[in-house]
Amino acid sequence: MAMTGVLRPGHIQLKVLDLDESVEFYSNVLGLTETGRDAQGRVYFKAWDERDHHSVILRQADSAGIDFFAFKVDSCATLDKLEKDLNAYGVATKRIPAGELLETGERVRFTLPTGHDIELYSKKSEVGNGMSDVNPEAWTAAAEKGIAPIRLDHCLLYGPDIEKAQAIFTDVLGFYLVEHIALDDSQDLAIWLSCSIKAHDIAFVRHPEPGKLHHVSFLLESWEKVLRAADIMSMNRVSIDIGPTRHGVTRGTTIYAFDPNGNRFETFCGGYQCYPDNKPTKWTMDEVGAAVFYHDRKLNDRFLTVVS
């Protein structure tokens, strides 16, 4: 599949209650690499195998949650085109100048009907993964620090009007529906969307309150790494929501846990490859437990109700 247009998730900005405690957690427990701090006091991180300057930004705030989630596009020309396409579709956009985020070019921001701010950008400084471009080794010391995910993978957002959000992603940005949980014949409880051959790059759950974060997900390389992540979480007394377990949706293996601020994060592995011509997989409400937690085949109340 040719990778054009929207390439992949690029960054997320999270609100945290205690910045120092959060920097310690994201650095030493999750195992991200700090790459910079700006004049606003924000702290920037990347996963060890990511090439671009950052994928996670932390901001001190009075409440936990998400400020925005961003996708990288393949060129400035694509950024301009998608902004025009969004405007023609009736979506208002805002241009944020280059440099407002460290090492990042112009960004186009718009607000979804779910209440979430989404960004598109085409330029971010490449800092590499610590390995040579010629005859590299297999990994670096950063790959063993904490949980050490290899990349930011996706996020799950809670809000109303998820079908309108889906339309923007599919009709304008070139995403496609991979899986969905149907409430009935006319509307969905949850949707999983992809801009690549991954099982999902973003997902939404219908929720009355807008702009909520259910989780941000980080990719691990194997089921063994997921189990290692569980050990590290236990050693550091991290609050685990559920797992290690498997999803029915996407077939990925997973642990859900909370950072010190109450932001849920996921350590995720696997998930099948898919393509835009695949028929979406449908789950019905009588099997929603297996869809989300395949082993237990039932949901827990905290997973359904706790968001930030």
PDB file of C-alpha atoms in Angstrom, residues 25 29 147 226-240 244 255 257 265:
ATOM      1  CA  PHE A  25       6.895   8.571  35.279  1.00  0.00           C
ATOM      2  CA  VAL A  29       8.517   3.915  34.145  1.00  0.00           C
ATOM      3  CA  ILE A 147       8.566  -0.275  29.511  1.00  0.00           C
ATOM      4  CA  VAL A 226       3.610  -6.786  27.257  1.00  0.00           C
ATOM      5  CA  LEU A 227       4.201  -9.215  30.128  1.00  0.00           C
ATOM      6  CA  ARG A 228       7.459  -7.413  30.961  1.00  0.00           C
ATOM      7  CA  ALA A 229       5.475  -4.143  31.022  1.00  0.00           C
ATOM      8  CA  ALA A 230       3.113  -5.710  33.574  1.00  0.00           C
ATOM      9  CA  ASP A 231       6.088  -6.583  35.775  1.00  0.00           C
ATOM     10  CA  ILE A 232       7.436  -3.031  35.558  1.00  0.00           C
ATOM     11  CA  MET A 233       4.014  -1.614  36.399  1.00  0.00           C
ATOM     12  CA  SER A 234       3.772  -3.857  39.457  1.00  0.00           C
ATOM     13  CA  MET A 235       7.308  -3.014  40.588  1.00  0.00           C
ATOM     14  CA  ASN A 236       6.429   0.680  40.396  1.00  0.00           C
ATOM     15  CA  ARG A 237       2.969   0.284  41.940  1.00  0.00           C
ATOM     16  CA  VAL A 238       1.268   1.599  38.819  1.00  0.00           C
ATOM     17  CA  SER A 239      -2.530   1.433  38.925  1.00  0.00           C
ATOM     18  CA  ILE A 240      -3.515  -1.236  36.396  1.00  0.00           C
ATOM     19  CA  PRO A 244      -2.485  -8.482  30.434  1.00  0.00           C
ATOM     20  CA  ILE A 255      -2.525  -3.794  29.384  1.00  0.00           C
ATOM     21  CA  ALA A 257      -3.068   1.373  33.318  1.00  0.00           C
ATOM     22  CA  PHE A 265      -2.481   4.586  28.804  1.00  0.00           C
TER      23      PHE A 265
END
